[in-house]
PDB file of C-alpha atoms and ligand atoms in Angstrom:
ATOM      1  CA  MET A   1     174.363 126.576  52.254  1.00  0.00           C
ATOM      2  CA  ALA A   2     172.826 129.668  53.940  1.00  0.00           C
ATOM      3  CA  GLU A   3     169.584 127.778  54.491  1.00  0.00           C
ATOM      4  CA  LEU A   4     171.417 124.855  56.071  1.00  0.00           C
ATOM      5  CA  THR A   5     173.399 127.226  58.286  1.00  0.00           C
ATOM      6  CA  GLU A   6     170.156 128.800  59.549  1.00  0.00           C
ATOM      7  CA  LYS A   7     168.589 125.389  60.170  1.00  0.00           C
ATOM      8  CA  ILE A   8     171.611 124.323  62.229  1.00  0.00           C
ATOM      9  CA  LYS A   9     171.546 127.539  64.237  1.00  0.00           C
ATOM     10  CA  SER A  10     167.880 127.197  65.208  1.00  0.00           C
ATOM     11  CA  LEU A  11     168.182 123.469  65.956  1.00  0.00           C
ATOM     12  CA  LYS A  12     171.200 124.237  68.111  1.00  0.00           C
ATOM     13  CA  LYS A  13     169.132 126.634  70.219  1.00  0.00           C
ATOM     14  CA  GLU A  14     166.202 124.266  70.437  1.00  0.00           C
ATOM     15  CA  LYS A  15     168.389 121.382  71.634  1.00  0.00           C
ATOM     16  CA  LYS A  16     170.714 123.495  73.811  1.00  0.00           C
ATOM     17  CA  ALA A  17     173.708 122.292  71.824  1.00  0.00           C
ATOM     18  CA  VAL A  18     177.117 123.850  71.412  1.00  0.00           C
ATOM     19  CA  ILE A  19     179.463 123.311  68.449  1.00  0.00           C
ATOM     20  CA  LEU A  20     183.227 123.193  69.056  1.00  0.00           C
ATOM     21  CA  ALA A  21     185.393 123.373  65.936  1.00  0.00           C
ATOM     22  CA  HIS A  22     189.122 122.879  65.496  1.00  0.00           C
ATOM     23  CA  CYS A  23     190.980 125.457  63.362  1.00  0.00           C
ATOM     24  CA  TYR A  24     191.702 122.828  60.690  1.00  0.00           C
ATOM     25  CA  GLN A  25     187.977 122.465  59.927  1.00  0.00           C
ATOM     26  CA  ASN A  26     186.399 123.617  56.654  1.00  0.00           C
ATOM     27  CA  ALA A  27     185.507 127.338  56.561  1.00  0.00           C
ATOM     28  CA  GLU A  28     181.747 126.678  56.299  1.00  0.00           C
ATOM     29  CA  ILE A  29     181.812 125.139  59.805  1.00  0.00           C
ATOM     30  CA  ASP A  30     182.838 128.486  61.350  1.00  0.00           C
ATOM     31  CA  GLU A  31     179.433 129.908  60.497  1.00  0.00           C
ATOM     32  CA  VAL A  32     177.723 127.560  62.932  1.00  0.00           C
ATOM     33  CA  ALA A  33     180.486 127.029  65.503  1.00  0.00           C
ATOM     34  CA  ASP A  34     180.281 128.562  68.979  1.00  0.00           C
ATOM     35  CA  PHE A  35     183.986 128.139  69.642  1.00  0.00           C
ATOM     36  CA  VAL A  36     186.843 127.727  67.155  1.00  0.00           C
ATOM     37  CA  GLY A  37     190.396 127.132  68.311  1.00  0.00           C
ATOM     38  CA  ASP A  38     193.250 124.774  69.090  1.00  0.00           C
ATOM     39  CA  SER A  39     193.093 121.601  71.178  1.00  0.00           C
ATOM     40  CA  LEU A  40     193.727 123.344  74.493  1.00  0.00           C
ATOM     41  CA  TYR A  41     191.095 126.026  73.994  1.00  0.00           C
ATOM     42  CA  LEU A  42     188.500 123.489  72.873  1.00  0.00           C
ATOM     43  CA  SER A  43     189.131 121.222  75.859  1.00  0.00           C
ATOM     44  CA  GLN A  44     188.778 124.235  78.171  1.00  0.00           C
ATOM     45  CA  MET A  45     185.470 125.105  76.488  1.00  0.00           C
ATOM     46  CA  ALA A  46     184.271 121.492  76.709  1.00  0.00           C
ATOM     47  CA  ALA A  47     184.959 121.524  80.461  1.00  0.00           C
ATOM     48  CA  LYS A  48     183.083 124.819  80.962  1.00  0.00           C
ATOM     49  CA  THR A  49     179.987 124.596  78.809  1.00  0.00           C
ATOM     50  CA  ASP A  50     176.514 124.285  80.318  1.00  0.00           C
ATOM     51  CA  ALA A  51     175.000 123.016  77.046  1.00  0.00           C
ATOM     52  CA  ASP A  52     173.160 119.676  76.991  1.00  0.00           C
ATOM     53  CA  ILE A  53     174.834 118.509  73.781  1.00  0.00           C
ATOM     54  CA  ILE A  54     178.403 119.066  72.566  1.00  0.00           C
ATOM     55  CA  ILE A  55     178.989 118.574  68.846  1.00  0.00           C
ATOM     56  CA  PHE A  56     182.665 118.208  68.061  1.00  0.00           C
ATOM     57  CA  ALA A  57     183.760 119.308  64.609  1.00  0.00           C
ATOM     58  CA  GLY A  58     187.198 117.796  64.903  1.00  0.00           C
ATOM     59  CA  VAL A  59     188.611 114.313  65.366  1.00  0.00           C
ATOM     60  CA  TYR A  60     187.744 111.389  67.639  1.00  0.00           C
ATOM     61  CA  PHE A  61     190.235 112.010  70.465  1.00  0.00           C
ATOM     62  CA  MET A  62     188.881 115.561  70.827  1.00  0.00           C
ATOM     63  CA  ALA A  63     185.280 114.377  71.197  1.00  0.00           C
ATOM     64  CA  GLN A  64     186.408 111.643  73.579  1.00  0.00           C
ATOM     65  CA  THR A  65     188.282 114.199  75.697  1.00  0.00           C
ATOM     66  CA  ALA A  66     185.146 116.387  75.752  1.00  0.00           C
ATOM     67  CA  LYS A  67     183.110 113.402  77.007  1.00  0.00           C
ATOM     68  CA  ILE A  68     185.662 112.693  79.748  1.00  0.00           C
ATOM     69  CA  LEU A  69     185.529 116.343  80.816  1.00  0.00           C
ATOM     70  CA  SER A  70     181.724 116.530  80.665  1.00  0.00           C
ATOM     71  CA  PRO A  71     180.529 112.960  81.326  1.00  0.00           C
ATOM     72  CA  ASP A  72     176.899 113.980  81.890  1.00  0.00           C
ATOM     73  CA  LYS A  73     176.563 115.718  78.554  1.00  0.00           C
ATOM     74  CA  LYS A  74     175.778 114.108  75.232  1.00  0.00           C
ATOM     75  CA  VAL A  75     178.891 114.379  73.039  1.00  0.00           C
ATOM     76  CA  LEU A  76     178.472 113.854  69.299  1.00  0.00           C
ATOM     77  CA  LEU A  77     181.080 113.356  66.583  1.00  0.00           C
ATOM     78  CA  PRO A  78     179.386 113.973  63.199  1.00  0.00           C
ATOM     79  CA  ARG A  79     181.747 111.583  61.328  1.00  0.00           C
ATOM     80  CA  MET A  80     182.940 108.437  63.072  1.00  0.00           C
ATOM     81  CA  GLU A  81     185.796 107.940  60.622  1.00  0.00           C
ATOM     82  CA  ALA A  82     187.378 111.243  61.743  1.00  0.00           C
ATOM     83  CA  GLY A  83     190.285 109.682  63.617  1.00  0.00           C
ATOM     84  CA  CYS A  84     193.816 110.909  64.255  1.00  0.00           C
ATOM     85  CA  ALA A  85     196.595 108.835  62.693  1.00  0.00           C
ATOM     86  CA  MET A  86     199.045 109.939  65.383  1.00  0.00           C
ATOM     87  CA  ALA A  87     196.712 108.983  68.263  1.00  0.00           C
ATOM     88  CA  ASP A  88     196.369 105.540  66.663  1.00  0.00           C
ATOM     89  CA  MET A  89     200.146 105.004  66.809  1.00  0.00           C
ATOM     90  CA  ILE A  90     200.111 103.987  70.474  1.00  0.00           C
ATOM     91  CA  ASN A  91     197.749 101.643  72.306  1.00  0.00           C
ATOM     92  CA  LEU A  92     197.710 100.591  75.941  1.00  0.00           C
ATOM     93  CA  ALA A  93     199.970  97.540  75.415  1.00  0.00           C
ATOM     94  CA  GLN A  94     202.541  99.671  73.593  1.00  0.00           C
ATOM     95  CA  LEU A  95     202.374 102.320  76.316  1.00  0.00           C
ATOM     96  CA  ARG A  96     202.952  99.689  79.007  1.00  0.00           C
ATOM     97  CA  GLU A  97     205.928  98.310  77.090  1.00  0.00           C
ATOM     98  CA  PHE A  98     207.376 101.817  76.680  1.00  0.00           C
ATOM     99  CA  LYS A  99     206.946 102.551  80.391  1.00  0.00           C
ATOM    100  CA  ALA A 100     208.429  99.185  81.386  1.00  0.00           C
ATOM    101  CA  LYS A 101     211.539  99.975  79.349  1.00  0.00           C
ATOM    102  CA  HIS A 102     211.958 103.237  81.278  1.00  0.00           C
ATOM    103  CA  PRO A 103     210.650 102.586  84.798  1.00  0.00           C
ATOM    104  CA  ASP A 104     209.965 105.290  87.415  1.00  0.00           C
ATOM    105  CA  ILE A 105     209.907 108.190  84.941  1.00  0.00           C
ATOM    106  CA  PRO A 106     206.806 110.402  84.697  1.00  0.00           C
ATOM    107  CA  ALA A 107     204.860 109.947  81.464  1.00  0.00           C
ATOM    108  CA  VAL A 108     203.442 112.925  79.579  1.00  0.00           C
ATOM    109  CA  CYS A 109     200.916 112.146  76.871  1.00  0.00           C
ATOM    110  CA  TYR A 110     199.930 114.458  74.070  1.00  0.00           C
ATOM    111  CA  ILE A 111     196.179 115.087  74.023  1.00  0.00           C
ATOM    112  CA  ASN A 112     196.247 113.351  70.612  1.00  0.00           C
ATOM    113  CA  SER A 113     195.907 109.944  72.298  1.00  0.00           C
ATOM    114  CA  THR A 114     193.174 107.538  73.393  1.00  0.00           C
ATOM    115  CA  ALA A 115     191.414 107.514  76.778  1.00  0.00           C
ATOM    116  CA  GLU A 116     193.150 104.194  77.582  1.00  0.00           C
ATOM    117  CA  VAL A 117     196.564 105.760  77.030  1.00  0.00           C
ATOM    118  CA  LYS A 118     195.656 108.871  79.024  1.00  0.00           C
ATOM    119  CA  SER A 119     194.425 106.676  81.891  1.00  0.00           C
ATOM    120  CA  GLU A 120     197.956 105.363  82.463  1.00  0.00           C
ATOM    121  CA  CYS A 121     199.912 108.594  82.002  1.00  0.00           C
ATOM    122  CA  ASP A 122     200.745 111.175  84.651  1.00  0.00           C
ATOM    123  CA  ILE A 123     199.737 114.292  82.803  1.00  0.00           C
ATOM    124  CA  CYS A 124     198.431 115.351  79.428  1.00  0.00           C
ATOM    125  CA  CYS A 125     199.543 118.267  77.244  1.00  0.00           C
ATOM    126  CA  THR A 126     198.671 120.010  73.998  1.00  0.00           C
ATOM    127  CA  SER A 127     200.982 121.703  71.531  1.00  0.00           C
ATOM    128  CA  SER A 128     200.353 125.076  73.175  1.00  0.00           C
ATOM    129  CA  ASN A 129     201.252 124.078  76.720  1.00  0.00           C
ATOM    130  CA  ALA A 130     203.727 121.187  76.279  1.00  0.00           C
ATOM    131  CA  LEU A 131     206.699 123.255  77.508  1.00  0.00           C
ATOM    132  CA  LYS A 132     204.869 124.433  80.602  1.00  0.00           C
ATOM    133  CA  ILE A 133     203.568 120.937  81.385  1.00  0.00           C
ATOM    134  CA  VAL A 134     206.956 119.212  81.126  1.00  0.00           C
ATOM    135  CA  GLU A 135     208.570 122.006  83.138  1.00  0.00           C
ATOM    136  CA  SER A 136     205.888 121.712  85.832  1.00  0.00           C
ATOM    137  CA  LEU A 137     206.992 118.163  86.599  1.00  0.00           C
ATOM    138  CA  GLY A 138     210.404 119.338  87.780  1.00  0.00           C
ATOM    139  CA  ALA A 139     211.853 115.990  86.669  1.00  0.00           C
ATOM    140  CA  GLU A 140     215.265 115.309  85.103  1.00  0.00           C
ATOM    141  CA  LYS A 141     213.769 112.680  82.785  1.00  0.00           C
ATOM    142  CA  VAL A 142     210.323 112.569  81.247  1.00  0.00           C
ATOM    143  CA  LEU A 143     208.621 110.063  78.937  1.00  0.00           C
ATOM    144  CA  PHE A 144     206.745 111.726  76.099  1.00  0.00           C
ATOM    145  CA  LEU A 145     204.224 110.106  73.748  1.00  0.00           C
ATOM    146  CA  PRO A 146     203.138 109.583  71.056  1.00  0.00           C
ATOM    147  CA  ASP A 147     204.710 112.550  69.202  1.00  0.00           C
ATOM    148  CA  LYS A 148     208.495 112.269  69.070  1.00  0.00           C
ATOM    149  CA  TYR A 149     208.897 115.634  67.348  1.00  0.00           C
ATOM    150  CA  LEU A 150     206.880 117.623  69.874  1.00  0.00           C
ATOM    151  CA  GLY A 151     208.763 115.827  72.665  1.00  0.00           C
ATOM    152  CA  LYS A 152     212.180 116.601  71.213  1.00  0.00           C
ATOM    153  CA  TRP A 153     211.204 120.209  70.503  1.00  0.00           C
ATOM    154  CA  VAL A 154     210.251 120.566  74.186  1.00  0.00           C
ATOM    155  CA  GLU A 155     213.611 119.059  75.198  1.00  0.00           C
ATOM    156  CA  SER A 156     215.433 121.589  73.005  1.00  0.00           C
ATOM    157  CA  LYS A 157     213.687 124.450  74.806  1.00  0.00           C
ATOM    158  CA  LEU A 158     214.291 123.277  78.380  1.00  0.00           C
ATOM    159  CA  SER A 159     217.692 122.908  79.933  1.00  0.00           C
ATOM    160  CA  GLY A 160     218.363 119.951  82.212  1.00  0.00           C
ATOM    161  CA  VAL A 161     215.416 117.784  81.128  1.00  0.00           C
ATOM    162  CA  GLU A 162     215.909 114.628  79.086  1.00  0.00           C
ATOM    163  CA  VAL A 163     212.755 113.872  77.090  1.00  0.00           C
ATOM    164  CA  ILE A 164     212.527 110.199  76.146  1.00  0.00           C
ATOM    165  CA  THR A 165     210.158 109.983  73.201  1.00  0.00           C
ATOM    166  CA  TYR A 166     207.915 107.274  71.812  1.00  0.00           C
ATOM    167  CA  ASP A 167     208.291 106.707  68.074  1.00  0.00           C
ATOM    168  CA  GLY A 168     205.083 108.367  66.860  1.00  0.00           C
ATOM    169  CA  CYS A 169     204.323 111.394  64.700  1.00  0.00           C
ATOM    170  CA  CYS A 170     201.687 113.134  62.627  1.00  0.00           C
ATOM    171  CA  PRO A 171     201.838 111.891  59.004  1.00  0.00           C
ATOM    172  CA  VAL A 172     200.711 115.295  57.723  1.00  0.00           C
ATOM    173  CA  HIS A 173     203.456 117.315  59.448  1.00  0.00           C
ATOM    174  CA  HIS A 174     205.996 114.536  58.847  1.00  0.00           C
ATOM    175  CA  ARG A 175     205.764 115.290  55.104  1.00  0.00           C
ATOM    176  CA  ILE A 176     207.513 118.628  55.617  1.00  0.00           C
ATOM    177  CA  VAL A 177     211.289 118.317  55.298  1.00  0.00           C
ATOM    178  CA  ALA A 178     214.191 120.765  55.700  1.00  0.00           C
ATOM    179  CA  GLU A 179     214.550 121.124  51.910  1.00  0.00           C
ATOM    180  CA  ASP A 180     210.996 122.484  51.734  1.00  0.00           C
ATOM    181  CA  ILE A 181     211.898 125.274  54.144  1.00  0.00           C
ATOM    182  CA  LEU A 182     215.215 126.038  52.461  1.00  0.00           C
ATOM    183  CA  HIS A 183     213.545 126.130  49.043  1.00  0.00           C
ATOM    184  CA  ILE A 184     210.696 128.416  50.124  1.00  0.00           C
ATOM    185  CA  LYS A 185     213.094 130.714  51.991  1.00  0.00           C
ATOM    186  CA  LYS A 186     214.986 131.237  48.735  1.00  0.00           C
ATOM    187  CA  LEU A 187     211.745 132.154  46.956  1.00  0.00           C
ATOM    188  CA  TYR A 188     210.495 134.419  49.768  1.00  0.00           C
ATOM    189  CA  PRO A 189     213.566 135.661  51.662  1.00  0.00           C
ATOM    190  CA  GLU A 190     211.535 138.285  53.559  1.00  0.00           C
ATOM    191  CA  ALA A 191     208.916 135.851  54.822  1.00  0.00           C
ATOM    192  CA  LYS A 192     208.746 134.637  58.423  1.00  0.00           C
ATOM    193  CA  VAL A 193     208.454 130.866  58.757  1.00  0.00           C
ATOM    194  CA  LEU A 194     205.765 129.755  61.246  1.00  0.00           C
ATOM    195  CA  THR A 195     205.729 126.089  62.147  1.00  0.00           C
ATOM    196  CA  HIS A 196     203.691 123.628  64.221  1.00  0.00           C
ATOM    197  CA  PRO A 197     205.801 121.668  66.750  1.00  0.00           C
ATOM    198  CA  GLU A 198     204.535 118.377  65.274  1.00  0.00           C
ATOM    199  CA  CYS A 199     207.056 119.033  62.478  1.00  0.00           C
ATOM    200  CA  ARG A 200     210.473 117.359  62.287  1.00  0.00           C
ATOM    201  CA  ARG A 201     213.205 118.939  64.413  1.00  0.00           C
ATOM    202  CA  GLU A 202     215.190 119.956  61.300  1.00  0.00           C
ATOM    203  CA  VAL A 203     212.093 121.940  60.257  1.00  0.00           C
ATOM    204  CA  THR A 204     211.413 123.623  63.614  1.00  0.00           C
ATOM    205  CA  GLU A 205     215.115 124.544  63.805  1.00  0.00           C
ATOM    206  CA  LEU A 206     214.801 126.504  60.547  1.00  0.00           C
ATOM    207  CA  SER A 207     211.672 128.374  61.676  1.00  0.00           C
ATOM    208  CA  ASP A 208     211.149 131.873  63.059  1.00  0.00           C
ATOM    209  CA  TYR A 209     208.258 130.819  65.281  1.00  0.00           C
ATOM    210  CA  VAL A 210     207.041 127.435  66.540  1.00  0.00           C
ATOM    211  CA  GLY A 211     203.604 127.115  68.118  1.00  0.00           C
ATOM    212  CA  SER A 212     200.129 125.601  68.139  1.00  0.00           C
ATOM    213  CA  THR A 213     197.590 126.365  65.422  1.00  0.00           C
ATOM    214  CA  THR A 214     196.208 129.360  67.318  1.00  0.00           C
ATOM    215  CA  GLY A 215     199.742 130.356  68.342  1.00  0.00           C
ATOM    216  CA  ILE A 216     200.699 130.524  64.652  1.00  0.00           C
ATOM    217  CA  MET A 217     197.614 132.602  63.809  1.00  0.00           C
ATOM    218  CA  LYS A 218     198.176 135.007  66.683  1.00  0.00           C
ATOM    219  CA  PHE A 219     201.833 135.482  65.699  1.00  0.00           C
ATOM    220  CA  ALA A 220     200.928 136.157  62.043  1.00  0.00           C
ATOM    221  CA  LYS A 221     198.239 138.665  62.999  1.00  0.00           C
ATOM    222  CA  GLU A 222     200.379 140.578  65.472  1.00  0.00           C
ATOM    223  CA  ASN A 223     203.738 140.540  63.676  1.00  0.00           C
ATOM    224  CA  SER A 224     204.638 143.471  61.433  1.00  0.00           C
ATOM    225  CA  ALA A 225     206.000 141.244  58.604  1.00  0.00           C
ATOM    226  CA  ARG A 226     203.879 141.114  55.422  1.00  0.00           C
ATOM    227  CA  GLN A 227     204.743 137.586  54.243  1.00  0.00           C
ATOM    228  CA  PHE A 228     204.543 134.335  56.175  1.00  0.00           C
ATOM    229  CA  VAL A 229     205.391 130.767  55.237  1.00  0.00           C
ATOM    230  CA  ILE A 230     202.999 128.455  57.088  1.00  0.00           C
ATOM    231  CA  ALA A 231     204.203 124.962  58.003  1.00  0.00           C
ATOM    232  CA  THR A 232     201.054 123.227  59.201  1.00  0.00           C
ATOM    233  CA  GLU A 233     197.740 121.906  57.884  1.00  0.00           C
ATOM    234  CA  LYS A 234     196.069 123.948  55.137  1.00  0.00           C
ATOM    235  CA  GLY A 235     193.133 125.013  57.338  1.00  0.00           C
ATOM    236  CA  VAL A 236     195.356 127.511  59.161  1.00  0.00           C
ATOM    237  CA  ILE A 237     196.396 129.189  55.887  1.00  0.00           C
ATOM    238  CA  ASP A 238     192.788 129.383  54.632  1.00  0.00           C
ATOM    239  CA  ARG A 239     191.808 130.997  57.928  1.00  0.00           C
ATOM    240  CA  LEU A 240     194.697 133.491  57.883  1.00  0.00           C
ATOM    241  CA  ARG A 241     193.948 134.496  54.288  1.00  0.00           C
ATOM    242  CA  ARG A 242     190.347 135.217  55.308  1.00  0.00           C
ATOM    243  CA  ASP A 243     191.300 137.101  58.479  1.00  0.00           C
ATOM    244  CA  CYS A 244     194.279 139.112  57.120  1.00  0.00           C
ATOM    245  CA  PRO A 245     193.650 139.889  53.427  1.00  0.00           C
ATOM    246  CA  ASP A 246     196.450 142.481  53.431  1.00  0.00           C
ATOM    247  CA  LYS A 247     199.157 139.907  54.298  1.00  0.00           C
ATOM    248  CA  THR A 248     200.552 137.050  52.188  1.00  0.00           C
ATOM    249  CA  PHE A 249     200.480 133.464  53.440  1.00  0.00           C
ATOM    250  CA  ILE A 250     202.501 130.867  51.602  1.00  0.00           C
ATOM    251  CA  PRO A 251     202.012 127.140  52.223  1.00  0.00           C
ATOM    252  CA  VAL A 252     205.371 125.454  52.870  1.00  0.00           C
ATOM    253  CA  LYS A 253     204.226 122.789  50.394  1.00  0.00           C
ATOM    254  CA  GLU A 254     201.013 121.942  48.591  1.00  0.00           C
ATOM    255  CA  ASN A 255     198.318 119.554  49.813  1.00  0.00           C
ATOM    256  CA  LEU A 256     199.131 119.541  53.509  1.00  0.00           C
ATOM    257  CA  VAL A 257     195.679 118.301  54.347  1.00  0.00           C
ATOM    258  CA  CYS A 258     194.478 116.156  57.241  1.00  0.00           C
ATOM    259  CA  GLU A 259     191.679 114.172  55.588  1.00  0.00           C
ATOM    260  CA  SER A 260     190.137 113.327  58.971  1.00  0.00           C
ATOM    261  CA  MET A 261     189.855 116.971  59.893  1.00  0.00           C
ATOM    262  CA  LYS A 262     188.358 117.829  56.529  1.00  0.00           C
ATOM    263  CA  CYS A 263     185.729 115.097  56.243  1.00  0.00           C
ATOM    264  CA  THR A 264     183.074 116.863  58.371  1.00  0.00           C
ATOM    265  CA  THR A 265     180.594 118.912  56.335  1.00  0.00           C
ATOM    266  CA  LEU A 266     177.686 121.183  57.276  1.00  0.00           C
ATOM    267  CA  GLU A 267     175.327 118.381  56.213  1.00  0.00           C
ATOM    268  CA  ASP A 268     177.054 116.058  58.683  1.00  0.00           C
ATOM    269  CA  ILE A 269     176.602 118.594  61.474  1.00  0.00           C
ATOM    270  CA  TYR A 270     172.929 119.023  60.620  1.00  0.00           C
ATOM    271  CA  LYS A 271     172.439 115.235  60.605  1.00  0.00           C
ATOM    272  CA  ALA A 272     174.297 114.929  63.893  1.00  0.00           C
ATOM    273  CA  LEU A 273     171.908 117.433  65.470  1.00  0.00           C
ATOM    274  CA  VAL A 274     168.756 115.858  64.050  1.00  0.00           C
ATOM    275  CA  GLU A 275     169.672 112.224  64.713  1.00  0.00           C
ATOM    276  CA  GLU A 276     171.871 112.919  67.761  1.00  0.00           C
ATOM    277  CA  LYS A 277     174.714 110.794  66.488  1.00  0.00           C
ATOM    278  CA  TYR A 278     177.369 109.593  66.622  1.00  0.00           C
ATOM    279  CA  GLU A 279     177.343 109.552  70.373  1.00  0.00           C
ATOM    280  CA  ILE A 280     180.732 109.153  72.086  1.00  0.00           C
ATOM    281  CA  ASN A 281     180.724 107.202  75.311  1.00  0.00           C
ATOM    282  CA  VAL A 282     183.594 106.294  77.602  1.00  0.00           C
ATOM    283  CA  ASP A 283     183.475 103.616  80.276  1.00  0.00           C
ATOM    284  CA  ARG A 284     183.045 105.383  83.654  1.00  0.00           C
ATOM    285  CA  ALA A 285     186.057 103.847  85.424  1.00  0.00           C
ATOM    286  CA  LEU A 286     188.310 104.499  82.431  1.00  0.00           C
ATOM    287  CA  SER A 287     186.958 108.017  82.102  1.00  0.00           C
ATOM    288  CA  GLU A 288     187.692 108.823  85.736  1.00  0.00           C
ATOM    289  CA  LYS A 289     191.302 107.649  85.377  1.00  0.00           C
ATOM    290  CA  ALA A 290     191.831 109.564  82.132  1.00  0.00           C
ATOM    291  CA  LEU A 291     190.249 112.646  83.695  1.00  0.00           C
ATOM    292  CA  LEU A 292     193.015 112.841  86.311  1.00  0.00           C
ATOM    293  CA  CYS A 293     195.586 113.155  83.519  1.00  0.00           C
ATOM    294  CA  ILE A 294     193.573 115.843  81.682  1.00  0.00           C
ATOM    295  CA  ASP A 295     192.615 117.754  84.846  1.00  0.00           C
ATOM    296  CA  ARG A 296     196.274 118.018  85.898  1.00  0.00           C
ATOM    297  CA  MET A 297     196.984 119.656  82.555  1.00  0.00           C
ATOM    298  CA  LEU A 298     194.083 122.097  82.855  1.00  0.00           C
ATOM    299  CA  GLU A 299     195.209 123.023  86.365  1.00  0.00           C
ATOM    300  CA  VAL A 300     198.753 123.819  85.171  1.00  0.00           C
ATOM    301  CA  SER A 301     197.381 125.717  82.140  1.00  0.00           C
ATOM    302  CA  LYS A 302     195.158 128.088  84.138  1.00  0.00           C
TER     303      LYS A 302
HETATM  304  P1  13P S 401     196.750 122.137  68.111  1.00  0.00           P
HETATM  305  O1  13P S 401     197.204 121.886  69.520  1.00  0.00           O
HETATM  306  O2  13P S 401     197.510 123.246  67.494  1.00  0.00           O
HETATM  307  O3  13P S 401     195.288 122.286  68.041  1.00  0.00           O
HETATM  308  O4  13P S 401     197.144 120.864  67.242  1.00  0.00           O
HETATM  309  C1  13P S 401     196.334 119.736  67.155  1.00  0.00           C
HETATM  310  C2  13P S 401     196.646 118.900  66.013  1.00  0.00           C
HETATM  311  O5  13P S 401     196.111 117.835  65.837  1.00  0.00           O
HETATM  312  C3  13P S 401     197.635 119.385  65.082  1.00  0.00           C
HETATM  313  O6  13P S 401     197.875 118.467  64.099  1.00  0.00           O
HETATM  314 FE1  SF4 S 402     196.166 113.921  63.913  1.00  0.00          FE
HETATM  315 FE2  SF4 S 402     197.970 115.011  62.288  1.00  0.00          FE
HETATM  316 FE3  SF4 S 402     195.400 115.166  61.654  1.00  0.00          FE
HETATM  317 FE4  SF4 S 402     196.389 116.602  63.714  1.00  0.00          FE
HETATM  318  S1  SF4 S 402     196.891 116.819  61.543  1.00  0.00           S
HETATM  319  S2  SF4 S 402     194.505 115.388  63.701  1.00  0.00           S
HETATM  320  S3  SF4 S 402     197.918 115.148  64.539  1.00  0.00           S
HETATM  321  S4  SF4 S 402     196.653 113.269  61.826  1.00  0.00           S
END
């Protein structure tokens, strides 16, 4: 493993490549990653980098977003099967149907969506800036897709905005139900419950903090509590246990794993660097349209 890590590091230098890794990735990836974080942070880094090659240790929509933000760079996704089940829940035809049902209402799309979907939405958001983005529109009604739970959580936090949601969700976070929280709270009454907003509303309502993956980690590191129940993908717990060995992190339930996020290995990253694959390309006209939606988000998030 150490040998492979060194090989990747020197190849990275030679090829002027940068590795962006989402916080759900396997721990070994951190050793070679230049930037590790949530979707917003990684898209900001993808827009800024002056590297020739971007390797995305994450899922397809993240690499596609990086390509849209840096169209002249080579963007590689080490495993093509690393998709996002939520992003796949809405295609362009379904978006058009949803918009036609609710005409003249601005559409906000979660970054977990395809370039086609982004190209016909007004603005994009991530889990860390969704509140700010919806608020920035100053509208009484907003369409939100594909994640119904994130949309309804945003609505609960803003007064005077009706958020009309598309019927999509993340299958990993959807597995967490209210009973899981109630059960774990009985076992660990002192623990703070930290939850990703992709969870069901009944789950976010029972939580002490709701935020993105990096939001959850920041809260756990800065808060004086000693025990935390973590309601998101396992990668966040593994990371917190490594970073804060003096605190206790309890998974809300076992096996909360996003297989797509976990399929990328160090070997895959090495192969991606050597063979320069799998290259992500986006049609220029489509990319330019989708970029408007992403750029508006980055502008509001500054
Ligand atoms: P973050 O915005 O926290 O990175 O979430 C992305 C994601 O896919 C969570 O399931
Ligand atoms: Fe998509 Fe859910 Fe996996 Fe995040 S955890 S990448 S939303 S399937």
